[in-house]
mmCIF file of C-alpha atoms in Angstrom:
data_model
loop_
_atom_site.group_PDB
_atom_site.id
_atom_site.type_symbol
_atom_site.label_atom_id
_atom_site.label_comp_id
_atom_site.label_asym_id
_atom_site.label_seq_id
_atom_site.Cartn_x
_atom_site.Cartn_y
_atom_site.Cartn_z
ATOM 1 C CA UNK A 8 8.844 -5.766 -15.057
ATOM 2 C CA UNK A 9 5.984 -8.118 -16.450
ATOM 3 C CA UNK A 10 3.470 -7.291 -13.313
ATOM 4 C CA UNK A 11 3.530 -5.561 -10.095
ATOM 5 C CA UNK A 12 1.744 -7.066 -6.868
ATOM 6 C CA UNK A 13 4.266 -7.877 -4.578
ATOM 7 C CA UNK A 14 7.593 -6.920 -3.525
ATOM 8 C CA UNK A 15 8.631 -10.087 -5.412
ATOM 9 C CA UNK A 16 7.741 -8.278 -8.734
ATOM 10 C CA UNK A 17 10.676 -6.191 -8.193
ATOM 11 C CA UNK A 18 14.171 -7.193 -9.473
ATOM 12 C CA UNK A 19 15.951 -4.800 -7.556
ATOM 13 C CA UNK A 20 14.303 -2.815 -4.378
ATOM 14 C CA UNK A 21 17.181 -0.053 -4.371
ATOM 15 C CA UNK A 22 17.251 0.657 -8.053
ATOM 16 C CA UNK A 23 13.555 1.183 -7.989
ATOM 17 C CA UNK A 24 13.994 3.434 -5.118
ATOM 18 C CA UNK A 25 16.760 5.022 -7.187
ATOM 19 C CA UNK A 26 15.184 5.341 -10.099
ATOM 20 C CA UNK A 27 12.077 7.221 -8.333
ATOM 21 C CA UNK A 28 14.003 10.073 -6.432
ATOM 22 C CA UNK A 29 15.811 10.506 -10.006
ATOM 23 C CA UNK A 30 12.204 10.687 -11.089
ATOM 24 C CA UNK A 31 11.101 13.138 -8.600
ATOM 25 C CA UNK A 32 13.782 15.600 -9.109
ATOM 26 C CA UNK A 33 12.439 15.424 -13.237
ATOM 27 C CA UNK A 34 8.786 14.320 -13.147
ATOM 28 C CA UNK A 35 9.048 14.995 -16.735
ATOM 29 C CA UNK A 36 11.740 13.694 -18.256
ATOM 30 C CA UNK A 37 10.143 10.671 -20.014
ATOM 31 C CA UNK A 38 7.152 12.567 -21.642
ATOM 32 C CA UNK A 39 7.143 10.459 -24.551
ATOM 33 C CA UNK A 40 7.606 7.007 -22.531
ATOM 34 C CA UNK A 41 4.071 5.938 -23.086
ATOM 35 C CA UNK A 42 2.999 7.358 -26.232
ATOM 36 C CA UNK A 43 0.269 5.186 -28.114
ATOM 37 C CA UNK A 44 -0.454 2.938 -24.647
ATOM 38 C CA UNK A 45 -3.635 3.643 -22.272
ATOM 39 C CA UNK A 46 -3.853 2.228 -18.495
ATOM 40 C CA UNK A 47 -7.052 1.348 -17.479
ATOM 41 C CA UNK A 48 -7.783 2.688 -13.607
ATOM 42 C CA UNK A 49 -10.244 -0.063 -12.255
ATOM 43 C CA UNK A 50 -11.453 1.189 -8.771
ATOM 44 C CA UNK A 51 -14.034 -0.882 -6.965
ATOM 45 C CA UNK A 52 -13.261 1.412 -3.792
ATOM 46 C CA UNK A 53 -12.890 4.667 -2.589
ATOM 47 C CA UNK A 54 -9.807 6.630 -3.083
ATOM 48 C CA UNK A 55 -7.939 9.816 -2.854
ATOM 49 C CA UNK A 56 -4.083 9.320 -3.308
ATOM 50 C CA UNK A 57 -4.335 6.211 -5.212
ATOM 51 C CA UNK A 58 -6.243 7.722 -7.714
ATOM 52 C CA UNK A 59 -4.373 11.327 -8.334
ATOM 53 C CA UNK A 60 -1.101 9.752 -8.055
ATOM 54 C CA UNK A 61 -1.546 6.731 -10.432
ATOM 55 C CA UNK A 62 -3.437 10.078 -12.834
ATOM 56 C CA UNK A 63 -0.231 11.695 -12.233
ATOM 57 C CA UNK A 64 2.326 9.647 -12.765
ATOM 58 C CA UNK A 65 0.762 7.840 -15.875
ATOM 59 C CA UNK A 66 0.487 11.529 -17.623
ATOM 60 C CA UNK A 67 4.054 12.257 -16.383
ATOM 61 C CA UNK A 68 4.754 9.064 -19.087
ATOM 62 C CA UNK A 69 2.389 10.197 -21.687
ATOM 63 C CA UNK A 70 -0.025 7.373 -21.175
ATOM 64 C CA UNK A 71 -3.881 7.623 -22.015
ATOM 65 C CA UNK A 72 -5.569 7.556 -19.012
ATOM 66 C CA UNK A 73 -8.757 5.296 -18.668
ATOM 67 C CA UNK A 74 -10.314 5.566 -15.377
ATOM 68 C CA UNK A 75 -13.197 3.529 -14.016
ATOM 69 C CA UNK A 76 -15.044 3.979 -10.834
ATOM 70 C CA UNK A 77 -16.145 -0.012 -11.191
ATOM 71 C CA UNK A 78 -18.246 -0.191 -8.414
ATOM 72 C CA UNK A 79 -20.308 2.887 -8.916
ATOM 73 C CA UNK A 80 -20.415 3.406 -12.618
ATOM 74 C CA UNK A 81 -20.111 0.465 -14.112
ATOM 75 C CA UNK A 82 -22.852 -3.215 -14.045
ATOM 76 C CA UNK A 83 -22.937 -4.734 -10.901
ATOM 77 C CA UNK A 84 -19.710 -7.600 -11.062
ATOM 78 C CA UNK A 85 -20.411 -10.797 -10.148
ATOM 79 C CA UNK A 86 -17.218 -12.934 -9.363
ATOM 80 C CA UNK A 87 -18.131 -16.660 -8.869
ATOM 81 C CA UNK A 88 -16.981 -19.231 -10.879
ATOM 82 C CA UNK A 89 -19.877 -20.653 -12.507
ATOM 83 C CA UNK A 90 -22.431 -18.610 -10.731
ATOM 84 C CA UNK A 91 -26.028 -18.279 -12.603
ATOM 85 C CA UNK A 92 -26.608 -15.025 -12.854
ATOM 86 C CA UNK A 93 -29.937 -15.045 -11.887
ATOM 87 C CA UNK A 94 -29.887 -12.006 -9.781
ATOM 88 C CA UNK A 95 -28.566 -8.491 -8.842
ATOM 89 C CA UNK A 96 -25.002 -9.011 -10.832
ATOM 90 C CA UNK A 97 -25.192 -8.394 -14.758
ATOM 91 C CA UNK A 98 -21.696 -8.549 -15.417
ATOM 92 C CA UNK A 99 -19.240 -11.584 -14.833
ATOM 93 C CA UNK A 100 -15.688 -10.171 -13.764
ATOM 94 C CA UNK A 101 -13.859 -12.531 -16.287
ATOM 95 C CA UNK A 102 -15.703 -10.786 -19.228
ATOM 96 C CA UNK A 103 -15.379 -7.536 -18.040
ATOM 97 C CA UNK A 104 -11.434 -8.014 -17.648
ATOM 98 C CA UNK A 105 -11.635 -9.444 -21.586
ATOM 99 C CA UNK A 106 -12.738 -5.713 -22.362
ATOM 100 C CA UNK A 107 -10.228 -4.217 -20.062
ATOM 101 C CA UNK A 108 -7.742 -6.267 -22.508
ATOM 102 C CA UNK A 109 -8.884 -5.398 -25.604
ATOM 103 C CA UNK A 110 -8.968 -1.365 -24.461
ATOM 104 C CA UNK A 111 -5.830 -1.181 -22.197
ATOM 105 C CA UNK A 112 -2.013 -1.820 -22.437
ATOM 106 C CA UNK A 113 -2.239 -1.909 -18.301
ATOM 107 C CA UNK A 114 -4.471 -2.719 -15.981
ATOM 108 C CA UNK A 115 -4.476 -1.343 -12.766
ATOM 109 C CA UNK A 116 -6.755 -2.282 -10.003
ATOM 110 C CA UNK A 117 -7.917 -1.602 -6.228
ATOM 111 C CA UNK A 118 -9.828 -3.769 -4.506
ATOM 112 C CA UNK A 119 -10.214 -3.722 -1.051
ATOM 113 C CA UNK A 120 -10.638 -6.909 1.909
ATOM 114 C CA UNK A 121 -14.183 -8.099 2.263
ATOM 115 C CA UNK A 122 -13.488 -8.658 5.916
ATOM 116 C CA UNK A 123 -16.498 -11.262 5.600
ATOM 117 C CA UNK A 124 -14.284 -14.511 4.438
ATOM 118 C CA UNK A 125 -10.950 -15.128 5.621
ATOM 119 C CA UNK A 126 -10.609 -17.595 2.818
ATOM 120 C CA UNK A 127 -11.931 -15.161 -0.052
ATOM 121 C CA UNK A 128 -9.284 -12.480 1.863
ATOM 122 C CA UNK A 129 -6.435 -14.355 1.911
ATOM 123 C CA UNK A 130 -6.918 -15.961 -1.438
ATOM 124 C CA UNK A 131 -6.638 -12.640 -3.274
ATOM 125 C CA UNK A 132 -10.571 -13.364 -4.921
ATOM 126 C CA UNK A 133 -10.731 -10.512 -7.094
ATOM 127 C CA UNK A 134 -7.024 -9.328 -7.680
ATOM 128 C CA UNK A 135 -6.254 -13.323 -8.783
ATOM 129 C CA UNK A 136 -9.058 -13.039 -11.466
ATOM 130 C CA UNK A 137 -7.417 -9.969 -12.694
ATOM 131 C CA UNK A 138 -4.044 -12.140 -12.884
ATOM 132 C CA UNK A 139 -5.783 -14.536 -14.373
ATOM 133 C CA UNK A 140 -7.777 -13.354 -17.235
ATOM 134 C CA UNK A 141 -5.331 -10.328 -17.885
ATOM 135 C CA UNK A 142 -3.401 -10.288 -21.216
ATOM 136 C CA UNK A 143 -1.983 -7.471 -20.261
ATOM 137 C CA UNK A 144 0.607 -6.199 -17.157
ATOM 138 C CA UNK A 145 -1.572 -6.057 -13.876
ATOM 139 C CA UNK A 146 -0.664 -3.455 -10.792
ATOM 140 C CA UNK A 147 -2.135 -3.724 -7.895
ATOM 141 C CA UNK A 148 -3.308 0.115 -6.659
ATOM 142 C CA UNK A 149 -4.378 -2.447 -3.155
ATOM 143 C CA UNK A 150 -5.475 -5.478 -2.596
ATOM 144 C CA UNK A 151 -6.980 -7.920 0.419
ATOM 145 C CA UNK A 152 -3.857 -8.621 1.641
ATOM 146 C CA UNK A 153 -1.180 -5.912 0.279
ATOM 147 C CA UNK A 154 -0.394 -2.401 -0.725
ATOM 148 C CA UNK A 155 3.061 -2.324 -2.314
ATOM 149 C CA UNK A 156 2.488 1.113 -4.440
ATOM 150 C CA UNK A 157 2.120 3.034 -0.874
ATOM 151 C CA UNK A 158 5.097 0.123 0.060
ATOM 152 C CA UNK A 159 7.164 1.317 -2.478
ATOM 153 C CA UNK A 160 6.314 4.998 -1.563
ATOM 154 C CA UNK A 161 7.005 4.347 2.125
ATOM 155 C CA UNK A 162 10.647 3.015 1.193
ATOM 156 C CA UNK A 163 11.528 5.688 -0.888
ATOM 157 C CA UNK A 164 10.215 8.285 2.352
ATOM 158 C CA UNK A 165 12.345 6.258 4.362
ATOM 159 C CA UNK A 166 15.801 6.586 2.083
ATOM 160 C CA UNK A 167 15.369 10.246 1.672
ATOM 161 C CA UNK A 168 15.138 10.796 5.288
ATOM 162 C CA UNK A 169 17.824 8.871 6.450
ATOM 163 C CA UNK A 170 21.537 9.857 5.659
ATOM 164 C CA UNK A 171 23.523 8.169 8.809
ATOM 165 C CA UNK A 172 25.494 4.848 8.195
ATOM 166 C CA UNK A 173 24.148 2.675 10.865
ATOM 167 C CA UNK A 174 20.829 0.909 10.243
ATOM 168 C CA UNK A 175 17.872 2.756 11.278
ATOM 169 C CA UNK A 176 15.074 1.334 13.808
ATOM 170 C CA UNK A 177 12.044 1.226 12.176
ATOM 171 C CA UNK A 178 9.012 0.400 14.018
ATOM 172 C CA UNK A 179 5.624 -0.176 12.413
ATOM 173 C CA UNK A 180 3.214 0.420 15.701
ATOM 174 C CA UNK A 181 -0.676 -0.699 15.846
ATOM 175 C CA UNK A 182 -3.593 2.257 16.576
ATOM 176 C CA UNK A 183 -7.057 2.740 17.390
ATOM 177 C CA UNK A 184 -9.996 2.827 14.714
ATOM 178 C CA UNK A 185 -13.609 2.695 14.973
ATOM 179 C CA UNK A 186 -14.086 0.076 13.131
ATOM 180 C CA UNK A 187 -12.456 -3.016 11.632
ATOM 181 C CA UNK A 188 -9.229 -2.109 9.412
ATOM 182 C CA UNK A 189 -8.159 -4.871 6.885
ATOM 183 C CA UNK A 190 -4.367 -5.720 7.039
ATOM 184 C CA UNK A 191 -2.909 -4.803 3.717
ATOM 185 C CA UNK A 192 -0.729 -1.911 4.475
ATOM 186 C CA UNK A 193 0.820 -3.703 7.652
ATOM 187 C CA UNK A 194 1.579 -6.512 5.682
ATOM 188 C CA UNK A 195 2.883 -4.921 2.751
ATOM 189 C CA UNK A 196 5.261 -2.650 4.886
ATOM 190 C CA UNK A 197 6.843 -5.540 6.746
ATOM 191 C CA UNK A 198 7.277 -7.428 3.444
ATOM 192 C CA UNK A 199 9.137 -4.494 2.087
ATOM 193 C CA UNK A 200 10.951 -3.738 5.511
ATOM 194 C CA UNK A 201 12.103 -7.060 5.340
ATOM 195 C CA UNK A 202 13.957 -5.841 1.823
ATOM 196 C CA UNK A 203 15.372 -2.826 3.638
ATOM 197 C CA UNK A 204 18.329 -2.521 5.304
ATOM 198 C CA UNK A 205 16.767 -1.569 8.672
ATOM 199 C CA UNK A 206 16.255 -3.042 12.029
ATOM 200 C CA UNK A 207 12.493 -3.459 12.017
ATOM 201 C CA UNK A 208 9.616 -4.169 14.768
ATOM 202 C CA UNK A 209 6.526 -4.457 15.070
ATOM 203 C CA UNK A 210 4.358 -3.349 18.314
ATOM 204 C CA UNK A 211 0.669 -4.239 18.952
ATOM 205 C CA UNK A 212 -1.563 -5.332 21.305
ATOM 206 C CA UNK A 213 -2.124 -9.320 22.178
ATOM 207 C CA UNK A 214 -4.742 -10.466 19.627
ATOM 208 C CA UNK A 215 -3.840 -8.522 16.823
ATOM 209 C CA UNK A 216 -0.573 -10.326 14.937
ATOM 210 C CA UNK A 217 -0.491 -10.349 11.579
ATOM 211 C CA UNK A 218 -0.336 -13.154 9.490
ATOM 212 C CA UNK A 219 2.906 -14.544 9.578
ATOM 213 C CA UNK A 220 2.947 -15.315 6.105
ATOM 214 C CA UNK A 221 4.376 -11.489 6.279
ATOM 215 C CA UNK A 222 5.697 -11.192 9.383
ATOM 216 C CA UNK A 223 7.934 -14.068 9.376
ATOM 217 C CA UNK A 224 11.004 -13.670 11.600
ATOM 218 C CA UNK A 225 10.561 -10.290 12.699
ATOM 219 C CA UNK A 226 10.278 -9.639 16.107
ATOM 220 C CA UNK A 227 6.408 -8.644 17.522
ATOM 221 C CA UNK A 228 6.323 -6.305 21.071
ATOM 222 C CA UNK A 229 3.219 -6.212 22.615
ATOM 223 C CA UNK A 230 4.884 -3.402 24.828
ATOM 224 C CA UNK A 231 4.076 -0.083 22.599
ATOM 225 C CA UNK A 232 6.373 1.829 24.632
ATOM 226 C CA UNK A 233 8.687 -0.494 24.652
ATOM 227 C CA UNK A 234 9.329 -0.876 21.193
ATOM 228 C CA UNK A 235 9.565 2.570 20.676
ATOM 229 C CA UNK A 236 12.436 2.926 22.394
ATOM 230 C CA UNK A 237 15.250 4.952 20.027
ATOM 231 C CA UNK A 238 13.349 4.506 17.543
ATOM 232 C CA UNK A 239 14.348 6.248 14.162
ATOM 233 C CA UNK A 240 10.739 6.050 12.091
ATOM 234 C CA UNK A 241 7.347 5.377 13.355
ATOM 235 C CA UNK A 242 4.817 4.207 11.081
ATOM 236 C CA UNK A 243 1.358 4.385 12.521
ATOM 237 C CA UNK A 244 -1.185 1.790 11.299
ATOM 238 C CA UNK A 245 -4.701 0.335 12.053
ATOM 239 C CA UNK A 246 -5.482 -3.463 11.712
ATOM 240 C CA UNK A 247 -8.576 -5.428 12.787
ATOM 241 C CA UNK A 248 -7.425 -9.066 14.248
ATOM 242 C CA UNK A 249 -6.405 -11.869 11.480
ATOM 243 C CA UNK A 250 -6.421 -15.165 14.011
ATOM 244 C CA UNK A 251 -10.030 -13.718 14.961
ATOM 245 C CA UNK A 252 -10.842 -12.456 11.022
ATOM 246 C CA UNK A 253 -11.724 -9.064 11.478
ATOM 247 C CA UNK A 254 -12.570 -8.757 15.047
ATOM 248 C CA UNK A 255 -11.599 -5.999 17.204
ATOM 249 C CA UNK A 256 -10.199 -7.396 20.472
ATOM 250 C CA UNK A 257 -10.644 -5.222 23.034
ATOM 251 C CA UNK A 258 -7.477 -3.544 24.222
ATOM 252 C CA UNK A 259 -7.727 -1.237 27.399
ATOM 253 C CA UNK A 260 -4.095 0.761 27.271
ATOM 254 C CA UNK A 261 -3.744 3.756 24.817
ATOM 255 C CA UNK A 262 -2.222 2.947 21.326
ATOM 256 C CA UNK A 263 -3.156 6.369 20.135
ATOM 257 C CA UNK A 264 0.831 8.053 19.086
ATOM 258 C CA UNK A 265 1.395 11.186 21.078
ATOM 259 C CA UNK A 266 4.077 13.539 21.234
ATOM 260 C CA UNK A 267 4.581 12.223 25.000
ATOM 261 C CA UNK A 268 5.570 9.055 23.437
ATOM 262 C CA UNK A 269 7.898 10.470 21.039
ATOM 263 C CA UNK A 270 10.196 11.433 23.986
ATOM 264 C CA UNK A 271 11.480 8.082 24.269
ATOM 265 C CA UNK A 272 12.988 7.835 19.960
ATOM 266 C CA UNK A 273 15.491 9.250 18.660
ATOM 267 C CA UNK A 274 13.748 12.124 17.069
ATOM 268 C CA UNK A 275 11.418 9.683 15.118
ATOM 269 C CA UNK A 276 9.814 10.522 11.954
ATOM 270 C CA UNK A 277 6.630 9.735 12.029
ATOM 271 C CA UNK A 278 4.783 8.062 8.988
ATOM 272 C CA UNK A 279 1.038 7.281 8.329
ATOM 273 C CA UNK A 280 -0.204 6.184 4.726
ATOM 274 C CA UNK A 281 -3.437 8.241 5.352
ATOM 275 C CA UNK A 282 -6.677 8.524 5.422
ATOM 276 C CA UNK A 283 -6.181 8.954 9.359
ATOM 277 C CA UNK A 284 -8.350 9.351 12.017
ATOM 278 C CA UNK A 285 -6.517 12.814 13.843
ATOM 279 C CA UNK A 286 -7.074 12.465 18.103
ATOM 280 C CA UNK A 287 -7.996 8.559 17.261
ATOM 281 C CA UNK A 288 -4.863 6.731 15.650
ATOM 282 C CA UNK A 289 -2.750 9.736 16.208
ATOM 283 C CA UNK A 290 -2.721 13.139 18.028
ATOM 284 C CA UNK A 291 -3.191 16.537 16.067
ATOM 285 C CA UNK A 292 0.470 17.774 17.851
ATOM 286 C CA UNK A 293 1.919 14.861 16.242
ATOM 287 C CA UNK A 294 0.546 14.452 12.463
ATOM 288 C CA UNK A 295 0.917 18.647 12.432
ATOM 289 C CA UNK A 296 4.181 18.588 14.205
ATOM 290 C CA UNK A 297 8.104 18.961 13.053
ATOM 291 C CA UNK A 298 8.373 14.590 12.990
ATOM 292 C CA UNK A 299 5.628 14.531 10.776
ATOM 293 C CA UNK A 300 7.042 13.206 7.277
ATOM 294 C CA UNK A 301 3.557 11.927 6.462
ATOM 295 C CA UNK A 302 2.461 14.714 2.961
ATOM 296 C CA UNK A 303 6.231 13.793 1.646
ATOM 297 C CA UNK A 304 5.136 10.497 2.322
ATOM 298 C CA UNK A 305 1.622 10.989 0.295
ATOM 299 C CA UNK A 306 3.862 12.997 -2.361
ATOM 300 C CA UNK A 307 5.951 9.929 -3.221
ATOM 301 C CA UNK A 308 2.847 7.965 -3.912
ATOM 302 C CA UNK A 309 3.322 9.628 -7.441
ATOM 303 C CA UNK A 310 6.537 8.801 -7.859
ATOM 304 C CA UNK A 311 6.153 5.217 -6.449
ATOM 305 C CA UNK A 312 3.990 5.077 -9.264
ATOM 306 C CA UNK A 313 5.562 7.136 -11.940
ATOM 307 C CA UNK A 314 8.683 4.369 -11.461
ATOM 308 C CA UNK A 315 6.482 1.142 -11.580
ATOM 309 C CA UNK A 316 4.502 2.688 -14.529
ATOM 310 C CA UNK A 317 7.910 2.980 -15.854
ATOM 311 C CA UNK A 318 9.174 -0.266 -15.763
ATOM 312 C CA UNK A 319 6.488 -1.850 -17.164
ATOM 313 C CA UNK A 320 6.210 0.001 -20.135
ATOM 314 C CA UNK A 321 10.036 -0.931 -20.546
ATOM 315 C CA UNK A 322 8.938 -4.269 -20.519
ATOM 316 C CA UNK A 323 5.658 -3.740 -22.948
ATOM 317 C CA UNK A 324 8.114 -2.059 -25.285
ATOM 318 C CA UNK A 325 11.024 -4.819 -25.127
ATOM 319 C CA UNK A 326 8.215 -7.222 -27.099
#
């Protein structure tokens, strides 16, 4: 594996899944793997299980562990292409990634949606500098428009909790926020889905579709109870609008996930990629309840990692 942003940067979905319950029953068992080799952990956001996980798992291998808190500890970035830096940014991103080279074997980076410019957003305007100045192997730990670490993690939840032969429903189902949510986890799941052997939907209200760049083909209920109907695995998610960039249509029917609603599955599984807002996006009876697979789900976020970590040092140590 030369990079990993997309499910596209996988050669084979089910061996990585493979690979990372083999992984999780022996967190240890390639101490040695990255010996000599440092990742460099560029956050220019918050995070919780991003961070531990990719600490984790990178340890797990051995590797030296460089991590950067980019938007709080290091020069303010600027990322324009020939921008005169005249003002509050000291620090051009493509010179800062030239360091990042000549310090790291990886670099790993989260960075989240602006929300301000569809354009920037959809264009990947940080995480396609990274890609481009890199000389090394770039992960993405999140970007504008995808999260395929927690994707990854989310498939391998999936496979361990499923053990009938018939395809399972999987339903990825819209929920109240606050405030506007960027996209990247709802895309990245139905990319993945879409690599699954599942029947997958999608339920949200009118106005909030996601881009069908990820979507594609699969099928979009605006009926929330509806489209839970037998289903096998619930994944609760947030998004702000993308036709109306980062709006928040108003929608006057309760999306919030309740136990009530549960009656309808088959015993669903409930998943969330947390943070979540408990009593907003999803009712305390339900995230602390038996169909809660949601901390396994957080747990696997090491091994998601542990596995990508993995291959890429397999490919570093193939040159």
């Amino acid at each position: 594996m030369k990079k990993f942003t997309t499910v596209s940067d996988v050669e084979n979905l089910q061996e990585i899944i493979k690979k990372a319950l083999q992984i999780k029953e022996n967190p240890h068992s390639e101490p040695e793997k990255g010996k000599g080799k440092t990742i460099g952990l560029v956050f220019l956001n918050s995070s919780l299980r991003t961070r531990l996980s990719s600490q984790i798992a990178a340890q797990n291998l051995g590797l030296n562990v460089l991590t950067l808190n980019a938007a709080q500890e290091a020069w303010n970035l600027e990322f324009a292409d020939g921008a005169v830096m005249n003002g509050d940014t000291v620090e051009h991103i493509k010179d800062a990634i030239e360091v990042l080279n000549q310090y790291c074997d990886i670099i790993a980076v989260r960075c989240f949606a602006g929300m301000k410019s569809k354009e920037d957003d959809v264009n990947e305007s940080i995480l396609s500098q990274f890609e481009q100045h890199a000389k090394v192997p770039v992960i993405s730990l999140e970007s504008a428009t995808r999260h395929p670490l927690q994707s990854l993690a989310d498939c391998i939840t999936i496979t361990e909790n499923w053990q009938e032969k018939r395809k399972p429903k999987v339903v990825l189902t819209w929920a109240p926020h606050i405030k506007p949510i960027a996209q990247a986890v709802g895309n990245s799941f139905a990319e993945w889905m879409q690599e699954m052997d599942v029947d997958f939907v999608i339920t949200n209200p009118e106005g909030y579709d996601l881009d069908k760049k990820f979507t594609k083909d699969i099928p979009v209920i605006h009926d929330q109870d509806e489209a839970l109907k037998d289903a096998d695995f619930i994944y609760v998610k947030n998004w702000s609008s993308f036709d109306d960039y980062a709006a928040m249509p108003e929608v006057k029917e309760n999306w919030m996930l309740t136990a009530q609603k549960l009656e309808s599955t088959n015993n669903a599984k409930v998943m969330h990629c947390l943070p979540v807002r408990r009593n907003v996006e999803l009712s305390d009876e339900v995230m602390d309840g038996q169909n809660s697979i949601i901390y396994q789900q957080a747990k696997n976020r090491i091994f998601s990692a542990q596995a990508v970590f993995s291959e890429i040092l397999d490919g570093i140590n193939l040159k």
